[in-house]
Amino acid sequence: MLEQLSKPTPVLLPVAIDLWDTRHIAAYLKRSVDTVRDDIITLPSFPRPIRLPVKGTARAQALFKAREVVAWAERQTSR
């Protein structure tokens, strides 16, 4: 119970301003987090990440502008 109280309440933001991590991208694309991390975000055409520093860690978490991920996915239509 105490653990639940200490977690921040998730805020739902509009796609136009939200930042997504690989877990959010995986849910949107209906792929596994491993597939997103290993195969999708490494594509040259995929949007570049934003890296916000995290105190006490050597590497910042990669976040992606949700609107850019959605636009990228919409460009992936088959011809």
Short mmCIF file of N, CA, C and O in Angstrom, two decimals:
data_model
loop_
_atom_site.label_atom_id
_atom_site.label_comp_id
_atom_site.label_asym_id
_atom_site.label_seq_id
_atom_site.Cartn_x
_atom_site.Cartn_y
_atom_site.Cartn_z
N MET A 1 0.82 -1.19 0.00
CA MET A 1 0.00 0.00 0.00
C MET A 1 0.87 1.25 0.00
O MET A 1 0.61 2.18 -0.75
N LEU A 2 1.90 1.29 0.84
CA LEU A 2 2.79 2.45 0.91
C LEU A 2 3.49 2.67 -0.42
O LEU A 2 3.67 3.80 -0.85
N GLU A 3 3.85 1.57 -1.08
CA GLU A 3 4.50 1.67 -2.39
C GLU A 3 3.60 2.37 -3.40
O GLU A 3 4.04 3.18 -4.20
N GLN A 4 2.31 2.07 -3.38
CA GLN A 4 1.37 2.69 -4.30
C GLN A 4 1.24 4.18 -4.03
O GLN A 4 1.09 4.98 -4.96
N LEU A 5 1.31 4.59 -2.79
CA LEU A 5 1.19 5.99 -2.44
C LEU A 5 2.41 6.80 -2.86
O LEU A 5 2.30 7.99 -3.13
N SER A 6 3.57 6.16 -2.92
CA SER A 6 4.79 6.89 -3.26
C SER A 6 5.01 7.04 -4.76
O SER A 6 5.84 7.83 -5.18
N LYS A 7 4.27 6.30 -5.57
CA LYS A 7 4.40 6.42 -7.02
C LYS A 7 3.61 7.62 -7.52
O LYS A 7 2.48 7.84 -7.11
N PRO A 8 4.21 8.40 -8.43
CA PRO A 8 3.45 9.53 -8.98
C PRO A 8 2.30 9.05 -9.85
O PRO A 8 2.37 8.02 -10.50
N THR A 9 1.23 9.80 -9.84
CA THR A 9 0.08 9.49 -10.69
C THR A 9 0.44 9.81 -12.13
O THR A 9 0.90 10.91 -12.42
N PRO A 10 0.27 8.84 -13.04
CA PRO A 10 0.57 9.11 -14.44
C PRO A 10 -0.31 10.23 -15.00
O PRO A 10 -1.50 10.28 -14.70
N VAL A 11 0.29 11.08 -15.77
CA VAL A 11 -0.44 12.17 -16.40
C VAL A 11 -0.59 11.83 -17.88
O VAL A 11 0.39 11.52 -18.54
N LEU A 12 -1.81 11.87 -18.36
CA LEU A 12 -2.05 11.63 -19.79
C LEU A 12 -1.91 12.95 -20.53
O LEU A 12 -2.64 13.90 -20.26
N LEU A 13 -0.95 12.99 -21.42
CA LEU A 13 -0.68 14.20 -22.20
C LEU A 13 -1.09 13.99 -23.64
O LEU A 13 -1.04 12.88 -24.16
N PRO A 14 -1.45 15.06 -24.33
CA PRO A 14 -1.76 14.94 -25.76
C PRO A 14 -0.52 14.49 -26.54
O PRO A 14 0.62 14.84 -26.18
N VAL A 15 -0.75 13.73 -27.59
CA VAL A 15 0.35 13.24 -28.42
C VAL A 15 1.21 14.41 -28.92
O VAL A 15 2.42 14.27 -29.08
N ALA A 16 0.62 15.54 -29.13
CA ALA A 16 1.36 16.69 -29.66
C ALA A 16 2.49 17.14 -28.74
O ALA A 16 3.46 17.75 -29.22
N ILE A 17 2.41 16.84 -27.45
CA ILE A 17 3.45 17.30 -26.53
C ILE A 17 4.07 16.19 -25.70
O ILE A 17 5.02 16.42 -24.96
N ASP A 18 3.56 14.96 -25.81
CA ASP A 18 4.04 13.87 -24.97
C ASP A 18 5.40 13.37 -25.44
O ASP A 18 5.76 13.50 -26.62
N LEU A 19 6.16 12.80 -24.52
CA LEU A 19 7.41 12.12 -24.81
C LEU A 19 7.21 10.65 -24.48
O LEU A 19 6.66 10.31 -23.43
N TRP A 20 7.65 9.76 -25.37
CA TRP A 20 7.47 8.33 -25.19
C TRP A 20 8.81 7.65 -25.01
O TRP A 20 9.80 7.99 -25.67
N ASP A 21 8.84 6.65 -24.13
CA ASP A 21 10.00 5.78 -24.03
C ASP A 21 9.72 4.53 -24.88
O ASP A 21 8.68 4.45 -25.54
N THR A 22 10.64 3.58 -24.87
CA THR A 22 10.47 2.40 -25.73
C THR A 22 9.23 1.59 -25.35
O THR A 22 8.61 0.96 -26.21
N ARG A 23 8.84 1.62 -24.08
CA ARG A 23 7.65 0.90 -23.65
C ARG A 23 6.39 1.49 -24.29
O ARG A 23 5.52 0.76 -24.77
N HIS A 24 6.29 2.82 -24.32
CA HIS A 24 5.14 3.48 -24.96
C HIS A 24 5.13 3.22 -26.46
O HIS A 24 4.07 2.98 -27.06
N ILE A 25 6.30 3.30 -27.08
CA ILE A 25 6.40 3.07 -28.52
C ILE A 25 5.98 1.64 -28.85
O ILE A 25 5.24 1.39 -29.80
N ALA A 26 6.42 0.69 -28.04
CA ALA A 26 6.07 -0.72 -28.25
C ALA A 26 4.56 -0.92 -28.18
O ALA A 26 3.97 -1.62 -29.01
N ALA A 27 3.93 -0.28 -27.21
CA ALA A 27 2.47 -0.41 -27.07
C ALA A 27 1.78 0.20 -28.29
O ALA A 27 0.83 -0.39 -28.84
N TYR A 28 2.23 1.36 -28.74
CA TYR A 28 1.61 2.02 -29.89
C TYR A 28 1.78 1.18 -31.16
O TYR A 28 0.83 1.03 -31.95
N LEU A 29 2.98 0.64 -31.38
CA LEU A 29 3.26 -0.12 -32.60
C LEU A 29 2.85 -1.59 -32.51
O LEU A 29 2.98 -2.32 -33.48
N LYS A 30 2.39 -1.99 -31.31
CA LYS A 30 2.00 -3.38 -31.08
C LYS A 30 3.16 -4.34 -31.37
O LYS A 30 3.02 -5.36 -32.06
N ARG A 31 4.30 -3.99 -30.81
CA ARG A 31 5.52 -4.78 -30.91
C ARG A 31 6.10 -4.95 -29.52
O ARG A 31 5.75 -4.22 -28.60
N SER A 32 7.04 -5.86 -29.37
CA SER A 32 7.68 -6.04 -28.07
C SER A 32 8.68 -4.90 -27.83
O SER A 32 9.17 -4.28 -28.77
N VAL A 33 8.97 -4.67 -26.57
CA VAL A 33 9.96 -3.64 -26.22
C VAL A 33 11.31 -4.01 -26.83
O VAL A 33 12.02 -3.14 -27.33
N ASP A 34 11.65 -5.30 -26.83
CA ASP A 34 12.92 -5.73 -27.43
C ASP A 34 12.98 -5.42 -28.92
O ASP A 34 14.00 -4.96 -29.42
N THR A 35 11.89 -5.66 -29.63
CA THR A 35 11.85 -5.36 -31.07
C THR A 35 12.01 -3.87 -31.31
O THR A 35 12.76 -3.45 -32.20
N VAL A 36 11.33 -3.07 -30.50
CA VAL A 36 11.44 -1.61 -30.66
C VAL A 36 12.87 -1.18 -30.39
O VAL A 36 13.47 -0.43 -31.18
N ARG A 37 13.44 -1.64 -29.30
CA ARG A 37 14.80 -1.23 -28.92
C ARG A 37 15.85 -1.71 -29.92
O ARG A 37 16.75 -0.96 -30.31
N ASP A 38 15.73 -2.95 -30.36
CA ASP A 38 16.78 -3.54 -31.20
C ASP A 38 16.61 -3.28 -32.70
O ASP A 38 17.60 -3.18 -33.42
N ASP A 39 15.37 -3.19 -33.17
CA ASP A 39 15.13 -3.15 -34.61
C ASP A 39 14.51 -1.86 -35.13
O ASP A 39 14.73 -1.49 -36.27
N ILE A 40 13.69 -1.20 -34.32
CA ILE A 40 12.94 -0.06 -34.84
C ILE A 40 13.62 1.27 -34.57
O ILE A 40 13.86 2.05 -35.50
N ILE A 41 13.97 1.55 -33.32
CA ILE A 41 14.56 2.87 -33.04
C ILE A 41 15.96 3.02 -33.61
O ILE A 41 16.48 4.13 -33.67
N THR A 42 16.54 1.93 -34.06
CA THR A 42 17.87 1.99 -34.68
C THR A 42 17.82 2.30 -36.18
O THR A 42 18.87 2.53 -36.79
N LEU A 43 16.62 2.30 -36.75
CA LEU A 43 16.49 2.61 -38.17
C LEU A 43 16.88 4.06 -38.44
O LEU A 43 16.51 4.96 -37.66
N PRO A 44 17.60 4.32 -39.52
CA PRO A 44 18.00 5.70 -39.83
C PRO A 44 16.81 6.64 -40.02
O PRO A 44 16.92 7.83 -39.74
N SER A 45 15.69 6.11 -40.45
CA SER A 45 14.52 6.96 -40.69
C SER A 45 13.72 7.25 -39.42
O SER A 45 12.83 8.11 -39.44
N PHE A 46 14.02 6.54 -38.34
CA PHE A 46 13.25 6.73 -37.10
C PHE A 46 13.66 8.05 -36.44
O PHE A 46 14.82 8.45 -36.51
N PRO A 47 12.72 8.75 -35.81
CA PRO A 47 13.04 10.03 -35.17
C PRO A 47 14.17 9.91 -34.15
O PRO A 47 14.33 8.88 -33.50
N ARG A 48 14.95 10.96 -34.05
CA ARG A 48 16.07 10.99 -33.11
C ARG A 48 15.55 11.16 -31.69
O ARG A 48 14.55 11.85 -31.46
N PRO A 49 16.23 10.55 -30.71
CA PRO A 49 15.76 10.66 -29.33
C PRO A 49 16.16 11.98 -28.67
O PRO A 49 17.07 12.66 -29.11
N ILE A 50 15.43 12.28 -27.62
CA ILE A 50 15.79 13.36 -26.71
C ILE A 50 16.39 12.65 -25.50
O ILE A 50 15.82 11.67 -25.01
N ARG A 51 17.51 13.10 -25.03
CA ARG A 51 18.14 12.46 -23.87
C ARG A 51 18.20 13.46 -22.72
O ARG A 51 19.01 14.36 -22.71
N LEU A 52 17.31 13.25 -21.76
CA LEU A 52 17.28 14.10 -20.58
C LEU A 52 18.20 13.49 -19.52
O LEU A 52 18.13 12.29 -19.25
N PRO A 53 19.08 14.30 -18.93
CA PRO A 53 20.00 13.75 -17.94
C PRO A 53 19.26 13.26 -16.70
O PRO A 53 18.25 13.83 -16.29
N VAL A 54 19.78 12.18 -16.14
CA VAL A 54 19.25 11.63 -14.90
C VAL A 54 20.39 11.60 -13.89
O VAL A 54 21.43 11.00 -14.14
N LYS A 55 20.20 12.27 -12.79
CA LYS A 55 21.24 12.37 -11.77
C LYS A 55 21.65 10.98 -11.29
O LYS A 55 20.81 10.13 -11.01
N GLY A 56 22.95 10.77 -11.22
CA GLY A 56 23.47 9.52 -10.70
C GLY A 56 23.58 8.40 -11.71
O GLY A 56 23.94 7.30 -11.36
N THR A 57 23.24 8.67 -12.98
CA THR A 57 23.37 7.64 -14.00
C THR A 57 24.33 8.10 -15.08
O THR A 57 24.46 9.30 -15.35
N ALA A 58 25.00 7.16 -15.68
CA ALA A 58 25.98 7.48 -16.71
C ALA A 58 25.32 7.85 -18.03
O ALA A 58 25.85 8.63 -18.79
N ARG A 59 24.17 7.26 -18.28
CA ARG A 59 23.53 7.48 -19.58
C ARG A 59 22.08 7.92 -19.39
O ARG A 59 21.34 7.33 -18.61
N ALA A 60 21.70 8.91 -20.12
CA ALA A 60 20.34 9.43 -20.02
C ALA A 60 19.36 8.54 -20.78
O ALA A 60 19.72 7.92 -21.78
N GLN A 61 18.14 8.48 -20.30
CA GLN A 61 17.09 7.68 -20.94
C GLN A 61 16.68 8.34 -22.26
O GLN A 61 16.49 9.55 -22.32
N ALA A 62 16.54 7.52 -23.29
CA ALA A 62 16.09 8.02 -24.58
C ALA A 62 14.57 8.19 -24.54
O ALA A 62 13.84 7.27 -24.18
N LEU A 63 14.12 9.37 -24.91
CA LEU A 63 12.70 9.67 -25.05
C LEU A 63 12.47 10.19 -26.46
O LEU A 63 13.36 10.79 -27.06
N PHE A 64 11.28 9.95 -26.96
CA PHE A 64 10.96 10.34 -28.33
C PHE A 64 9.69 11.18 -28.34
O PHE A 64 8.76 10.91 -27.59
N LYS A 65 9.66 12.18 -29.22
CA LYS A 65 8.46 12.99 -29.35
C LYS A 65 7.37 12.10 -29.94
O LYS A 65 7.53 11.54 -31.03
N ALA A 66 6.28 11.97 -29.21
CA ALA A 66 5.20 11.08 -29.63
C ALA A 66 4.68 11.44 -31.02
O ALA A 66 4.45 10.56 -31.85
N ARG A 67 4.54 12.72 -31.29
CA ARG A 67 4.00 13.14 -32.60
C ARG A 67 4.93 12.71 -33.73
O ARG A 67 4.46 12.37 -34.82
N GLU A 68 6.25 12.70 -33.49
CA GLU A 68 7.19 12.26 -34.53
C GLU A 68 7.11 10.76 -34.74
O GLU A 68 7.24 10.28 -35.88
N VAL A 69 6.90 10.00 -33.67
CA VAL A 69 6.76 8.54 -33.79
C VAL A 69 5.49 8.21 -34.58
O VAL A 69 5.50 7.37 -35.48
N VAL A 70 4.39 8.89 -34.28
CA VAL A 70 3.13 8.66 -34.99
C VAL A 70 3.30 9.01 -36.47
O VAL A 70 2.89 8.25 -37.35
N ALA A 71 3.93 10.14 -36.76
CA ALA A 71 4.14 10.55 -38.15
C ALA A 71 5.02 9.53 -38.88
O ALA A 71 4.76 9.17 -40.03
N TRP A 72 6.06 9.04 -38.22
CA TRP A 72 6.95 8.03 -38.80
C TRP A 72 6.14 6.77 -39.13
O TRP A 72 6.26 6.23 -40.23
N ALA A 73 5.33 6.31 -38.18
CA ALA A 73 4.55 5.09 -38.40
C ALA A 73 3.58 5.26 -39.57
O ALA A 73 3.41 4.34 -40.37
N GLU A 74 3.00 6.43 -39.69
CA GLU A 74 2.05 6.66 -40.78
C GLU A 74 2.74 6.69 -42.15
O GLU A 74 2.11 6.39 -43.16
N ARG A 75 4.03 7.00 -42.17
CA ARG A 75 4.77 6.98 -43.44
C ARG A 75 5.18 5.56 -43.86
O ARG A 75 5.69 5.36 -44.96
N GLN A 76 4.96 4.58 -43.00
CA GLN A 76 5.41 3.22 -43.27
C GLN A 76 4.38 2.39 -44.04
O GLN A 76 4.44 1.17 -44.04
N THR A 77 3.46 3.02 -44.71
CA THR A 77 2.43 2.31 -45.45
C THR A 77 3.04 1.55 -46.63
O THR A 77 3.99 2.01 -47.26
N SER A 78 2.49 0.37 -46.90
CA SER A 78 2.94 -0.43 -48.05
C SER A 78 2.39 0.15 -49.33
O SER A 78 1.30 0.69 -49.37
N ARG A 79 3.14 -0.02 -50.39
CA ARG A 79 2.68 0.46 -51.70
C ARG A 79 2.41 -0.68 -52.61
O ARG A 79 2.81 -1.72 -52.55
#
